[in-house]
Amino acid sequence: MTTESITTDQAKAPVDTGRGLLLTMLLMVLLGVAGMYLVSL
C-alpha cells in the first residue's frame, strides 16, 4: 500500500513537467516550421 501511494504521488509531478515540455517543444516546432517557411519564400 505504501509503495503504491508513493508511486502515485511521484507520478503526479512529472505529468505537469511533461505537459510544460510538450508545450515548449510544440512552440519550438512551430517556430522551426515558420522559419523554414519564411526561408523557403
Short mmCIF file of N, CA and C in Angstrom, two decimals, residues 19-29:
data_model
loop_
_atom_site.label_atom_id
_atom_site.label_comp_id
_atom_site.label_asym_id
_atom_site.label_seq_id
_atom_site.Cartn_x
_atom_site.Cartn_y
_atom_site.Cartn_z
N ARG A 19 3.84 18.10 -19.47
CA ARG A 19 2.99 18.99 -20.25
C ARG A 19 3.74 20.25 -20.63
N GLY A 20 4.52 20.80 -19.69
CA GLY A 20 5.30 22.00 -19.97
C GLY A 20 6.31 21.73 -21.07
N LEU A 21 6.98 20.57 -20.99
CA LEU A 21 7.97 20.22 -22.01
C LEU A 21 7.30 20.05 -23.36
N LEU A 22 6.11 19.44 -23.37
CA LEU A 22 5.39 19.25 -24.63
C LEU A 22 5.01 20.60 -25.23
N LEU A 23 4.56 21.52 -24.37
CA LEU A 23 4.17 22.85 -24.86
C LEU A 23 5.38 23.57 -25.44
N THR A 24 6.52 23.50 -24.74
CA THR A 24 7.73 24.17 -25.23
C THR A 24 8.19 23.53 -26.54
N MET A 25 8.12 22.20 -26.61
CA MET A 25 8.54 21.51 -27.85
C MET A 25 7.62 21.89 -29.00
N LEU A 26 6.31 22.00 -28.73
CA LEU A 26 5.37 22.39 -29.78
C LEU A 26 5.69 23.80 -30.25
N LEU A 27 6.01 24.70 -29.32
CA LEU A 27 6.35 26.07 -29.69
C LEU A 27 7.62 26.08 -30.54
N MET A 28 8.62 25.29 -30.12
CA MET A 28 9.87 25.23 -30.88
C MET A 28 9.61 24.68 -32.29
N VAL A 29 8.78 23.66 -32.40
CA VAL A 29 8.47 23.08 -33.72
C VAL A 29 7.75 24.10 -34.58
#
